[in-house]
Coordinates of C-alpha atoms in Angstrom, one line a residue:
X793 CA 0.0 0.0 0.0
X794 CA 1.3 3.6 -1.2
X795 CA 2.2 5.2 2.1
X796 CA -0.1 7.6 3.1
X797 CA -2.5 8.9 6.0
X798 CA -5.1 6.0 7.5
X799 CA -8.3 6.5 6.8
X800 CA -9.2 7.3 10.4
X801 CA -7.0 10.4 10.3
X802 CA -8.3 11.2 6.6
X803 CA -11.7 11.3 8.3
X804 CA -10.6 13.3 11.3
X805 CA -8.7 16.0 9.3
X806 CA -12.1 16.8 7.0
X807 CA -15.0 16.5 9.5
X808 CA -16.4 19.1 11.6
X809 CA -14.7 20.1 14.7
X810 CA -15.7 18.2 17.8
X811 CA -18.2 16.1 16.2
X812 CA -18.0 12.3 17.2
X813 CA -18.5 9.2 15.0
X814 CA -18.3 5.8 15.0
X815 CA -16.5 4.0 12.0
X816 CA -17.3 0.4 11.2
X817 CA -15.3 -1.0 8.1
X818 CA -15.5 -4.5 6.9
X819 CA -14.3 -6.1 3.9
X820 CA -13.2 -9.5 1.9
X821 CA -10.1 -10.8 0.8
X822 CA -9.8 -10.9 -2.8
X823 CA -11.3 -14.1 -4.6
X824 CA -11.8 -15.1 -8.0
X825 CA -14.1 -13.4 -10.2
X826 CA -16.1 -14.0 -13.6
X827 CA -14.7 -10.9 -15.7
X828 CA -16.2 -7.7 -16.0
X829 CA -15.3 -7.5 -19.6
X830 CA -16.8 -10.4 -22.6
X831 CA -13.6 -11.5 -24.5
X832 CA -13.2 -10.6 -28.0
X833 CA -13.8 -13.5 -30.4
X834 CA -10.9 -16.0 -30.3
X835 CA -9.6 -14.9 -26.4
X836 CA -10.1 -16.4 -23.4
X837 CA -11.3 -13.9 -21.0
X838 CA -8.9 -11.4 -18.2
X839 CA -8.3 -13.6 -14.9
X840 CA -10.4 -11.1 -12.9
X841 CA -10.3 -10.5 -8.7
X842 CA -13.3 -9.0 -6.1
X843 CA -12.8 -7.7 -3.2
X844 CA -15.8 -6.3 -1.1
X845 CA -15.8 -3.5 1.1
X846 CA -18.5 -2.0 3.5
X847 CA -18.6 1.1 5.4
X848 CA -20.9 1.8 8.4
X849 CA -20.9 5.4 10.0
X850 CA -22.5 5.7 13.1
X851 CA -23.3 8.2 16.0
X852 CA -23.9 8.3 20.0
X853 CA -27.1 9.4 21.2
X854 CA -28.0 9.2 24.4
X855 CA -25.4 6.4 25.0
X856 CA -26.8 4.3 22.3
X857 CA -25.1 3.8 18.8
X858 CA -27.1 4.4 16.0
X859 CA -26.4 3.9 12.0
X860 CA -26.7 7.0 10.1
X861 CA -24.9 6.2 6.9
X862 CA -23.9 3.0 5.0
X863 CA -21.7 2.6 2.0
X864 CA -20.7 -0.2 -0.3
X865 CA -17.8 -0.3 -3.0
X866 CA -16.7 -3.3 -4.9
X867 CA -13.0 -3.3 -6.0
X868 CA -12.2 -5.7 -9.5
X869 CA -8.6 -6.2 -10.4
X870 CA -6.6 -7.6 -13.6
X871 CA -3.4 -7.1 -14.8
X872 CA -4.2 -3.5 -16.2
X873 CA -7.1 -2.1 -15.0
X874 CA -8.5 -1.9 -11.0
X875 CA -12.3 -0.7 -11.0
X876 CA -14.2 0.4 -8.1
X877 CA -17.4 0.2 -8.2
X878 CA -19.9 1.9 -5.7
X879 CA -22.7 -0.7 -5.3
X880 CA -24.8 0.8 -3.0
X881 CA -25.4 4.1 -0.6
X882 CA -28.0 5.1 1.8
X883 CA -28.5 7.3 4.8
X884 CA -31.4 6.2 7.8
X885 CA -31.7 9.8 8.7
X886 CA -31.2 10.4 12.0
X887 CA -27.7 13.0 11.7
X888 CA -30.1 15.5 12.8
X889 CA -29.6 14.6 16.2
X890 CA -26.0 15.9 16.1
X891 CA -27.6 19.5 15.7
X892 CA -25.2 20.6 13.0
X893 CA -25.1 24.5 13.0
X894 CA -27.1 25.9 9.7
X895 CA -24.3 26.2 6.6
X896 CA -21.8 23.0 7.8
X897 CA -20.8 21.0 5.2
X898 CA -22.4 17.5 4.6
X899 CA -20.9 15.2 6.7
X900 CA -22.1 12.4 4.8
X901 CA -20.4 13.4 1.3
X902 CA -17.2 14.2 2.9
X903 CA -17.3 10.4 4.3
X904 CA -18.2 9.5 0.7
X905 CA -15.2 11.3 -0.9
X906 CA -13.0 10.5 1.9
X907 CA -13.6 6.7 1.7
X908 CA -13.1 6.5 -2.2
X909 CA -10.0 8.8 -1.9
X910 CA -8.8 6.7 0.4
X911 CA -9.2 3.2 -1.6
X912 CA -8.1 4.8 -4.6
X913 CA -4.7 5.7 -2.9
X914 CA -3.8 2.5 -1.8
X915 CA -4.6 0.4 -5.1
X916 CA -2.5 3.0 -7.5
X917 CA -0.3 1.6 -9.6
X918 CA 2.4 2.9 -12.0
X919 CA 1.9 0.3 -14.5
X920 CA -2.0 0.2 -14.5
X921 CA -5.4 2.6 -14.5
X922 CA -8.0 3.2 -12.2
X923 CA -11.7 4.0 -12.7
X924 CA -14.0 4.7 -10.4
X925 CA -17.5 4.1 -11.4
X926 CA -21.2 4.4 -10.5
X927 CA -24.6 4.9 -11.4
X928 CA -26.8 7.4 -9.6
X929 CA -30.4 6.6 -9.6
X930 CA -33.0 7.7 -6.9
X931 CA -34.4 5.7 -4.6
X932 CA -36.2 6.0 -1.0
X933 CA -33.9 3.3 0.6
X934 CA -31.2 0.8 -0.1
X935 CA -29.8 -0.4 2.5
X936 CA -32.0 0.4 5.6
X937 CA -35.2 -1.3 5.8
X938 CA -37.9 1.8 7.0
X939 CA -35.8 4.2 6.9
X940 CA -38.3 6.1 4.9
X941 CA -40.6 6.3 7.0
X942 CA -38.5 8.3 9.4
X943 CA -39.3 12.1 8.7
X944 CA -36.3 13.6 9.1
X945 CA -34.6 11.5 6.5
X946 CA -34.2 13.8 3.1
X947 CA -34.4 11.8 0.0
X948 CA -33.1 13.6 -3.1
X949 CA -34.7 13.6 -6.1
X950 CA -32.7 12.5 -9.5
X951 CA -30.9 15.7 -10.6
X952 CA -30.0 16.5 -7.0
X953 CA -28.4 13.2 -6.4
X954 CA -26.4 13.0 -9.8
X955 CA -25.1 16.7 -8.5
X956 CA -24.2 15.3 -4.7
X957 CA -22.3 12.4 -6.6
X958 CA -20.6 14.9 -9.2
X959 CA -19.3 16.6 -5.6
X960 CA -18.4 13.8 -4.1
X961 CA -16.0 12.6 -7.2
X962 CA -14.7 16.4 -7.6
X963 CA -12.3 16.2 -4.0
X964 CA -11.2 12.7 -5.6
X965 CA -10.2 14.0 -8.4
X966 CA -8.4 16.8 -7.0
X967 CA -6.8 14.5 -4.3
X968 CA -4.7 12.7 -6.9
X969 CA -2.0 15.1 -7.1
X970 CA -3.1 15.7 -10.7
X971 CA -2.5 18.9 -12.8
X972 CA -6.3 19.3 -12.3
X973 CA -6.0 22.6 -9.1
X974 CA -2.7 22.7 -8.0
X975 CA -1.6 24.9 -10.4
X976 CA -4.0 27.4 -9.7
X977 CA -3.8 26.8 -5.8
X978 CA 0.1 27.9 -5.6
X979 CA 2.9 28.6 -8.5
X980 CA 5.3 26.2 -6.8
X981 CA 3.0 23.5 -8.2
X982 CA 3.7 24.2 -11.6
X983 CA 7.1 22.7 -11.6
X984 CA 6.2 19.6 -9.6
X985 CA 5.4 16.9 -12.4
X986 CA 1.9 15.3 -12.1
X987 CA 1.6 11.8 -10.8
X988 CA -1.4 10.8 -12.6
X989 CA -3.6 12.2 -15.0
X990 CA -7.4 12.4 -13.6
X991 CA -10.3 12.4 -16.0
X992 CA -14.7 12.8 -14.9
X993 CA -17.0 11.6 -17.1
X994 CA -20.7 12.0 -16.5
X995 CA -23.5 10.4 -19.0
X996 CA -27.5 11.1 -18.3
X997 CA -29.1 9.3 -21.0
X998 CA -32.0 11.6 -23.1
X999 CA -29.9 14.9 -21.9
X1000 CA -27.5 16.8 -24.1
X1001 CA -24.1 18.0 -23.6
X1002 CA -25.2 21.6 -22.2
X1003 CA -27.8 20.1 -19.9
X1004 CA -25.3 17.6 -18.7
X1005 CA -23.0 20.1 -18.1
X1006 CA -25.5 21.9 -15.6
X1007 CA -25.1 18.8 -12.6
X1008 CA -21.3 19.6 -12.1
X1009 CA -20.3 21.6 -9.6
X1010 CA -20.9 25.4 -9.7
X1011 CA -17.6 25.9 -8.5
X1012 CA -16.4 23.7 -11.7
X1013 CA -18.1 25.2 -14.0
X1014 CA -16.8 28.3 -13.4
X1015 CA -12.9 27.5 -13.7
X1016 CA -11.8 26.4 -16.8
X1017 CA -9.3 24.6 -16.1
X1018 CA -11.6 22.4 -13.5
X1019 CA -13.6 22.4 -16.3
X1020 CA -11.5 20.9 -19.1
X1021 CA -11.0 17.7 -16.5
X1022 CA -15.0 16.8 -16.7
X1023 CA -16.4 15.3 -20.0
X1024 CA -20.4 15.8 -20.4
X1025 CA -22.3 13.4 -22.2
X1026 CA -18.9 10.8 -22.6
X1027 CA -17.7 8.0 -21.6
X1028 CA -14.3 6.2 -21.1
X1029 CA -15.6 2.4 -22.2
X1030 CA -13.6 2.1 -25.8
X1031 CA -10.5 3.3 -23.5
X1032 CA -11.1 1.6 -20.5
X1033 CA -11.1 -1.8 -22.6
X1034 CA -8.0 -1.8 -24.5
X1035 CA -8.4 1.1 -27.1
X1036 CA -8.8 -0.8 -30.0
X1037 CA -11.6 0.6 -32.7
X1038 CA -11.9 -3.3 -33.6
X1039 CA -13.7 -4.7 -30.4
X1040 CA -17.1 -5.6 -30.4
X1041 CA -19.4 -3.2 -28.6
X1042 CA -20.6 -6.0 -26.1
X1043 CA -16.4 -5.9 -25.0
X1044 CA -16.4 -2.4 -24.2
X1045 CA -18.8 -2.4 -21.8
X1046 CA -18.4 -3.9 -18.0
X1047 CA -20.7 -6.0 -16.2
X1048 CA -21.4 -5.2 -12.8
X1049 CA -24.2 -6.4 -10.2
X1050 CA -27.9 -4.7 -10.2
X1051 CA -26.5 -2.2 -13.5
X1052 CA -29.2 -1.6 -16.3
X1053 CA -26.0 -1.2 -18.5
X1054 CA -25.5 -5.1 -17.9
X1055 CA -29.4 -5.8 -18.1
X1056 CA -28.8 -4.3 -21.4
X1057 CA -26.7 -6.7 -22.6
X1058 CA -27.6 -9.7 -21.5
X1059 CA -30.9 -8.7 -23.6
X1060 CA -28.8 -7.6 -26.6
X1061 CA -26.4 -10.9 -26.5
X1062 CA -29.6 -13.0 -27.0
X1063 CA -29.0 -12.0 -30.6
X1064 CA -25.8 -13.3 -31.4
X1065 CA -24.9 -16.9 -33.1
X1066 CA -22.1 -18.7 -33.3
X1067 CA -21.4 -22.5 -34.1
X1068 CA -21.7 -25.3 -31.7
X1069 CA -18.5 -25.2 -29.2
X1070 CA -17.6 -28.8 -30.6
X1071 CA -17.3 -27.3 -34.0
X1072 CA -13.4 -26.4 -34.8
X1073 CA -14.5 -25.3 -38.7
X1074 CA -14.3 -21.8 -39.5
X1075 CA -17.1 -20.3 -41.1
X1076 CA -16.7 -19.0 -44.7
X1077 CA -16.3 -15.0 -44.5
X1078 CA -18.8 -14.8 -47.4
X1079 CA -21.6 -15.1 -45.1
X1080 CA -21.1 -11.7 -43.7
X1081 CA -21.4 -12.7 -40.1
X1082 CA -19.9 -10.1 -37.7
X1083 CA -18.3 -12.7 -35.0
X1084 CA -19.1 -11.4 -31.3
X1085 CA -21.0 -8.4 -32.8
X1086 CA -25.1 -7.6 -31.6
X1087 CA -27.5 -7.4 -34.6
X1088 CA -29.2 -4.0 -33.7
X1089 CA -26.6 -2.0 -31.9
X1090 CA -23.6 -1.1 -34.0
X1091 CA -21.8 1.6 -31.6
X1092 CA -21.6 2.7 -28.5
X1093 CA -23.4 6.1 -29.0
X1094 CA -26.6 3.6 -30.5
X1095 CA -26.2 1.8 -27.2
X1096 CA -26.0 4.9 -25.4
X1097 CA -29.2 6.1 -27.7
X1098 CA -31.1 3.0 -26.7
X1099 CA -30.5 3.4 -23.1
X1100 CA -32.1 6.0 -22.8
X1101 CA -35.3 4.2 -23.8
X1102 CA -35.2 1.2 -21.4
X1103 CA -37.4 1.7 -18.5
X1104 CA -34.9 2.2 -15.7
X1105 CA -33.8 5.4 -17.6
X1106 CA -37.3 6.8 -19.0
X1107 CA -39.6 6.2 -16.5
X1108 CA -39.6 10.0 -15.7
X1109 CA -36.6 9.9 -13.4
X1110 CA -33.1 10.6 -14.7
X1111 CA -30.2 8.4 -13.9
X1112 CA -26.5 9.3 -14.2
X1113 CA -23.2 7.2 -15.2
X1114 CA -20.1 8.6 -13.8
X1115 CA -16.9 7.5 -13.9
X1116 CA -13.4 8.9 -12.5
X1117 CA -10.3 7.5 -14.8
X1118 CA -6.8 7.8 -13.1
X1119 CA -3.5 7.4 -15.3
X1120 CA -0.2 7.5 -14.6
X1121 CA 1.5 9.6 -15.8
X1122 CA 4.6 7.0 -16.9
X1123 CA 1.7 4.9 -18.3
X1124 CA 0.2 8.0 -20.5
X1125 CA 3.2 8.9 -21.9
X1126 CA 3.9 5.2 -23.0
X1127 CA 0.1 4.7 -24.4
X1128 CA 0.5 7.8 -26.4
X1129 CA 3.8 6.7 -28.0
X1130 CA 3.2 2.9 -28.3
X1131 CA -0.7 3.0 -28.9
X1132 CA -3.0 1.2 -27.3
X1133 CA -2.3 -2.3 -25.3
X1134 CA -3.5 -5.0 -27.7
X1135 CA -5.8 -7.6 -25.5
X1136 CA -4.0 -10.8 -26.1
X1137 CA -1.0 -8.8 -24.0
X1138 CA -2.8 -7.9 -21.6
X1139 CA -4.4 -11.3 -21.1
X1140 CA -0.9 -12.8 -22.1
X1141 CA -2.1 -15.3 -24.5
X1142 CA -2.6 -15.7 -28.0
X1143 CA -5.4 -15.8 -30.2
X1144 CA -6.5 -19.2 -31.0
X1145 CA -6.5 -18.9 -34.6
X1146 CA -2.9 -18.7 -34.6
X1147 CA -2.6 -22.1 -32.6
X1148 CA -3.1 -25.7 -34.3
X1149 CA -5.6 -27.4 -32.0
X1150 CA -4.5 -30.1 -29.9
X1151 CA -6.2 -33.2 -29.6
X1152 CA -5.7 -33.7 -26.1
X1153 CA -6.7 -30.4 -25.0
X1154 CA -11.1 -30.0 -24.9
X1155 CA -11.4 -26.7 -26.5
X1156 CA -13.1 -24.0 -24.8
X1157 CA -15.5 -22.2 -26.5
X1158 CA -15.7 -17.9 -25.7
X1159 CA -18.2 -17.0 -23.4
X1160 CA -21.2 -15.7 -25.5
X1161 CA -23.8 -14.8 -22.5
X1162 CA -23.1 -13.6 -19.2
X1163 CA -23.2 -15.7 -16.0
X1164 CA -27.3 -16.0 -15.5
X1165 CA -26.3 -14.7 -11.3
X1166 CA -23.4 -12.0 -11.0
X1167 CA -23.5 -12.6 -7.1
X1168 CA -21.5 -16.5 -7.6
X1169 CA -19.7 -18.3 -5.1
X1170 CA -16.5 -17.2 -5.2
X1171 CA -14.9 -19.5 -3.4
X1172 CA -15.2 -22.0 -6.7
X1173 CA -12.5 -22.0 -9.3
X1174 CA -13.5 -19.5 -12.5
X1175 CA -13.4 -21.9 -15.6
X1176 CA -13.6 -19.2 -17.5
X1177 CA -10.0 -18.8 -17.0
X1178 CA -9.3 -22.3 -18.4
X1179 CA -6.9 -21.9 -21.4
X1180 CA -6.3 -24.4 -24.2
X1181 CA -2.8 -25.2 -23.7
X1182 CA -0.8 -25.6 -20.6
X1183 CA 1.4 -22.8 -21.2
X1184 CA -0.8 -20.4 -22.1
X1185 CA -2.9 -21.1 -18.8
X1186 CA 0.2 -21.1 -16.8
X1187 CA 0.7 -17.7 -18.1
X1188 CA -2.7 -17.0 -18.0
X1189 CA -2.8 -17.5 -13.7
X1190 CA 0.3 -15.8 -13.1
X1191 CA -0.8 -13.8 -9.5
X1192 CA -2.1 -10.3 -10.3
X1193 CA -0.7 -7.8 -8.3
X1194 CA -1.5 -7.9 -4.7
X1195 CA -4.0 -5.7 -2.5
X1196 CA -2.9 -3.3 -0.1
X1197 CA -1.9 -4.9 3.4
X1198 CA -5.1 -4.1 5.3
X1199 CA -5.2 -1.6 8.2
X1200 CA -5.7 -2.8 11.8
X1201 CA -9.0 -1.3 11.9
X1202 CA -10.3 -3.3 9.3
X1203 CA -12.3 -6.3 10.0
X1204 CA -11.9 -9.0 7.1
X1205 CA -14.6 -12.0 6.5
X1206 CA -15.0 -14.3 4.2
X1207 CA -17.2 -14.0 1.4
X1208 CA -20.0 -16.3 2.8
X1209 CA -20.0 -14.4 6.2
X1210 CA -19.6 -10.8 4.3
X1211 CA -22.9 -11.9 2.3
X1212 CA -24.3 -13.1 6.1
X1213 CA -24.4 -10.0 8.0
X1214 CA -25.3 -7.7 4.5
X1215 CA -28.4 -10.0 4.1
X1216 CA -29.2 -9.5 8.2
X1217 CA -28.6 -5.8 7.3
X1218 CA -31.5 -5.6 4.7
X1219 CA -33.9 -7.6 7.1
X1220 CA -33.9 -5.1 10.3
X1221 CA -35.9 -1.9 10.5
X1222 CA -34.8 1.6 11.2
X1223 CA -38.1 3.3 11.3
X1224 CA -37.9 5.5 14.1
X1225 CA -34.9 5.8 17.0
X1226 CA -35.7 3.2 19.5
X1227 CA -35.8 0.4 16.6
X1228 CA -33.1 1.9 14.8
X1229 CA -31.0 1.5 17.8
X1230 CA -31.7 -1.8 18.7
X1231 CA -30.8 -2.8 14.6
X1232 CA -27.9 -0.7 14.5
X1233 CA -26.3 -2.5 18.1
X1234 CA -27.5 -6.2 16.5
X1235 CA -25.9 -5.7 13.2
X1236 CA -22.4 -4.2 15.2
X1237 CA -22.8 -7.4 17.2
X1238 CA -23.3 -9.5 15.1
X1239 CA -20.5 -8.7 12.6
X1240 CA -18.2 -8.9 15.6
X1241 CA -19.8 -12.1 16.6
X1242 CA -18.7 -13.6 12.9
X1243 CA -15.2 -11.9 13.1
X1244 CA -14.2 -13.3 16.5
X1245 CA -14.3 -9.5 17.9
X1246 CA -16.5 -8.0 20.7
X1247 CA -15.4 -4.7 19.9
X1248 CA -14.4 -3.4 16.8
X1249 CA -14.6 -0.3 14.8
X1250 CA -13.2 3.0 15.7
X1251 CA -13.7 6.7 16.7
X1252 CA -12.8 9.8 14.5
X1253 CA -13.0 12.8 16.6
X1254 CA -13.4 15.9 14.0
X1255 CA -10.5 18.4 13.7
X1256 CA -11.8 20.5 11.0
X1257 CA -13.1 24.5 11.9
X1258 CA -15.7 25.1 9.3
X1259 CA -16.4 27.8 7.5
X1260 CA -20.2 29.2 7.7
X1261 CA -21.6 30.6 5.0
X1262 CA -18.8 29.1 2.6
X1263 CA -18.9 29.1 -1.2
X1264 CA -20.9 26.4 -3.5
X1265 CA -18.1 23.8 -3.7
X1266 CA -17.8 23.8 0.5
X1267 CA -20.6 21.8 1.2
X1268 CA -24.0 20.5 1.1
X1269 CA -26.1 23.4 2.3
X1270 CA -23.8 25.9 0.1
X1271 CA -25.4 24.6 -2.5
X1272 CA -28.7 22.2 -3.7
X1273 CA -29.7 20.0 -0.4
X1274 CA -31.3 17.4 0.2
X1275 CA -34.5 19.8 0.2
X1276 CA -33.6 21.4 -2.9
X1277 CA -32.8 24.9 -1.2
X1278 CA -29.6 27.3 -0.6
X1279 CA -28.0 27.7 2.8
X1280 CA -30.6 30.2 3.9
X1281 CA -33.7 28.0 3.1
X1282 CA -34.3 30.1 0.0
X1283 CA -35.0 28.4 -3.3
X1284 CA -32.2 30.1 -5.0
X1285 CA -33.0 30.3 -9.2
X1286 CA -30.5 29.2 -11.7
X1287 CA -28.8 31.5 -13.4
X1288 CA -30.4 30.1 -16.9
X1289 CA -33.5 30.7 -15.4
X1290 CA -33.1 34.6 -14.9
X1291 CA -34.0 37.1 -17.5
X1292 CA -32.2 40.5 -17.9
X1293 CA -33.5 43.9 -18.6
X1294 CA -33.8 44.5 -22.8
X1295 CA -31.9 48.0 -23.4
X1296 CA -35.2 49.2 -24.9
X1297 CA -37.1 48.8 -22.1
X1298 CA -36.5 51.9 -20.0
X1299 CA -38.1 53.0 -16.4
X1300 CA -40.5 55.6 -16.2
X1301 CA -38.1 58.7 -14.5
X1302 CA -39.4 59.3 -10.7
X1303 CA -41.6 56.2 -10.8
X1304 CA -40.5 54.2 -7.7
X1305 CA -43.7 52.9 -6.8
X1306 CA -42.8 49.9 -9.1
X1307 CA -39.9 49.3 -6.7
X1308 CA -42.4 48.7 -4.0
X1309 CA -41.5 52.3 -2.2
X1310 CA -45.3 53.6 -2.3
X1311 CA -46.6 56.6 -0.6
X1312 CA -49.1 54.6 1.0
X1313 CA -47.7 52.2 3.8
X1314 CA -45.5 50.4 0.7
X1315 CA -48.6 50.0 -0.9
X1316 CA -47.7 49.9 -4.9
X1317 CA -50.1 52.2 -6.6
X1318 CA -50.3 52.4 -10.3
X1319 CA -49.8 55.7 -12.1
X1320 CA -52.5 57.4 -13.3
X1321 CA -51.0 57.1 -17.3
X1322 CA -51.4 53.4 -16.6
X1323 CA -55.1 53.0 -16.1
X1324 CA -57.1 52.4 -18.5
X1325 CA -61.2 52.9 -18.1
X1326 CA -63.4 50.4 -19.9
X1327 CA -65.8 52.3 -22.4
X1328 CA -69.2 52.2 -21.9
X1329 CA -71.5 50.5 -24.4
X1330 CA -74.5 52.1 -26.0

């Protein structure tokens, strides 16, 4: 692991002064995965690893510990990419009773960006990128049973959650010593050579470039040169896979659990045929067949086009795709002399085309479909990373680089006991205080029941003086909350929403009574010029 801060003094150095919480982290070890990417026609697919890793954020009240905000992040590795995934998020509500003064930032986000910063500095490589990824889609609970019935829980709608996420990935970004800020922050930056390159993309399907522009952050849009590092209505699939115009769309695009992307193309692989996996004849290229290739979506920017006609994304909500691509900067200069990394390499095997078929071997025909359950039992060998010859698979499970040593203060399970206590989380009920403290104690327990540990978890203690009344890119109530107002409580109009003055349109001279500054008790009163008497009909 990169040395670097724990993420108990991470958390401690960004949250509000004085303010006490209580950090539960729990995660797996990393086991075998199905990839996340289909193979190309004629490969065998990446040896793919999945690690899971939960984060529970609680508070004291009234010497009781109760849950307050839950997060979930899946981390995929091969040999050249590491993908984190943020399955799941969800608050229960109940950080009102810290009392927070009016204008502090959320604490909530700040976990949020604090915990991805945090994973994303201990998996960077030199030889390798990193995405983080998500989709943002509005819901009243995912994690915590009842929760919405508890009134003071805020739920955002869609275009104010796709904007809290956009701020969450901004300090990320910004946190990679990149040449995104630092320039602009202090001149003794611009001679320090950046560490890796970091790159926001952000697609809402059925909205344009312009209107996707308007959920980053206002404090983005107005700097250029934040500006220039976010990509509306884009993606980073084509790049993320390899580079290569020649892949099939279905290779471009990853697979994760409870995605509509995925849903998407399991539907759309339903169309493809290929010969029976006994069969080692080629078939003649005069039939025109495009090998690995769907019949009705030709590109990415059709698939993108379809998307956003599948229910999940036109069901009068919007959704958002983000992703946040880290380079190195050693690796992007290489890239951009040498080209892109052709798949076989970074598999390290070769096509199978090039290879006479041995008789001895059974030969292993390319996944078409997608596992029917993304969820599998991991601890079961992958045969998908079966080879057909013995050197190629030797090559083939040669050990991927390994994780970060974990911190003390994480508690590691096994896959089968992670899954345990995440399935106990989704059956207890956080409805109102008293039953959300008796779930939030049984759950503690009983994760430190399955571990072997009474007590586990820790305390951060904030260290942070905040700054009232700060600018839009402080915090939550700077800008768009979780009630859609300002800091004040005003509903504060978008600057595309307000109309200036025409120059033709010029004020009466010495009439202030439009102004509201009446002669009579503020009363406006119309001037006399302005009233017209209906005419009387004979």
């Amino acid at each position: 692991m990169a040395d670097g801060p724990s993420l108990k003094s991470r958390l401690a150095a960004s949250l509000p002064q004085q303010q006490r919480f209580v950090i539960h982290h729990l995660s797996t070890p990393p086991t075998s995965s199905p990839a996340l990417y289909s193979a190309p026609p004629g490969q065998i697919p990446e040896k793919t690893t999945c690690e899971s890793h939960f984060l529970s954020v609680s508070i004291c009240h009234d010497g009781r510990r109760i849950q307050i905000f839950a997060l979930e992040i899946l981390i995929y590795a091969t040999r050249h990419l590491t993908t984190l995934f943020v399955s799941k998020a969800d608050s229960t509500g109940y950080i009102h009773l810290l009392k927070l003064p009016e204008g502090t930032p959320s604490p909530l986000r700040t976990i949020s960006s604090i915990f991805i910063t945090h994973l994303v500095k201990g998996r960077q490589r030199k030889d390798r990128q990193l995405v983080v990824s998500l989709f943002a889609r509005s819901q009243d609970q995912y994690l915590f049973p009842g929760s919405v019935e508890n009134p003071g829980k805020h739920i955002l709608d869609d275009r104010g959650l796709i904007k809290w996420w956009c701020r969450v990935l901004e300090p990320v970004l910004q946190s990679s010593n990149s040449d995104t800020v630092w320039s602009e922050l202090s001149p003794a930056f611009k001679k320090k050579p950046p560490i890796a390159t970091a790159k926001a993309y952000l697609r809402v399907p059925s909205c344009d470039v312009h209107e996707t522009r308007s959920f980053f952050a206002p404090h983005v849009r107005r700097s250029p040169t934040l500006l220039s590092k976010w990509h509306p209505n884009r993606d980073p699939l084509r790049d993320l896979a390899g580079r290569s115009p020649t892949f099939p769309e279905r290779c471009l695009i990853p697979r994760f659990p409870d995605d509509p992307k995925s849903r998407f193309v399991d539907e759309l692989d339903e169309e493809l045929t290929e010969p029976p996996s006994d069969s080692q004849t080629k078939e003649s290229p005069s039939k025109g067949k495009r090998p690995g290739r769907w019949k009705s979506v030709r590109s990415l920017e059709q698939f993108w086009e379809l998307m956003a006609f599948r229910q999940e994304c036109s069901s009068g909500r919007l959704v958002g795709f983000l992703w946040a691509v880290f380079t190195p900067a050693q690796l992007e200069e290489r890239l951009k002399a040498s080209g892109p990394i052709p798949f076989a390499e970074r598999i390290t095997n070769k096509t199978h085309e090039g290879n006479a078929p041995r008789k001895s071997a059974p030969v292993v025909q390319p996944p078409s479909t997608p596992p029917a359950e993304h969820l599998v039992d991991t601890d079961q060998p992958n045969a998908d990373n079966q080879s057909i010859c013995p050197e190629t698979t030797a090559r083939a499970r040669a050990p991927l680089a390994h994780p970060p040593p974990a911190e003390a203060s994480v508690l590691i399970l096994p896959a089968k006991h992670y899954a345990r206590v995440n399935r106990l989380l989704l059956h207890l009920d956080y409805a109102n205080l008293d039953i959300a403290a008796e779930s939030s104690e049984r759950w503690i327990d009983d994760v430190g029941i399955c571990a072997g540990k009474k007590d586990w978890g820790f305390e951060v203690v904030g260290e942070k003086e905040v700054e009232m009344g700060g600018n839009g890119g402080v915090g939550e109530a700077a800008g768009v909350g979780a009630d859609g107002k300002g800091a004040d409580g005003v509903n504060t109009l978008d600057m595309g929403l307000m109309r200036k003055k025409r120059k033709g349109e010029v004020e009466a001279p010495g009439d202030k009574r439009a102004e509201g500054n009446g002669t009579d008790g503020g009363v406006n009163n119309l001037a006399t010029g302005l009233v017209r008497k209906k005419q009387k009909i004979k």
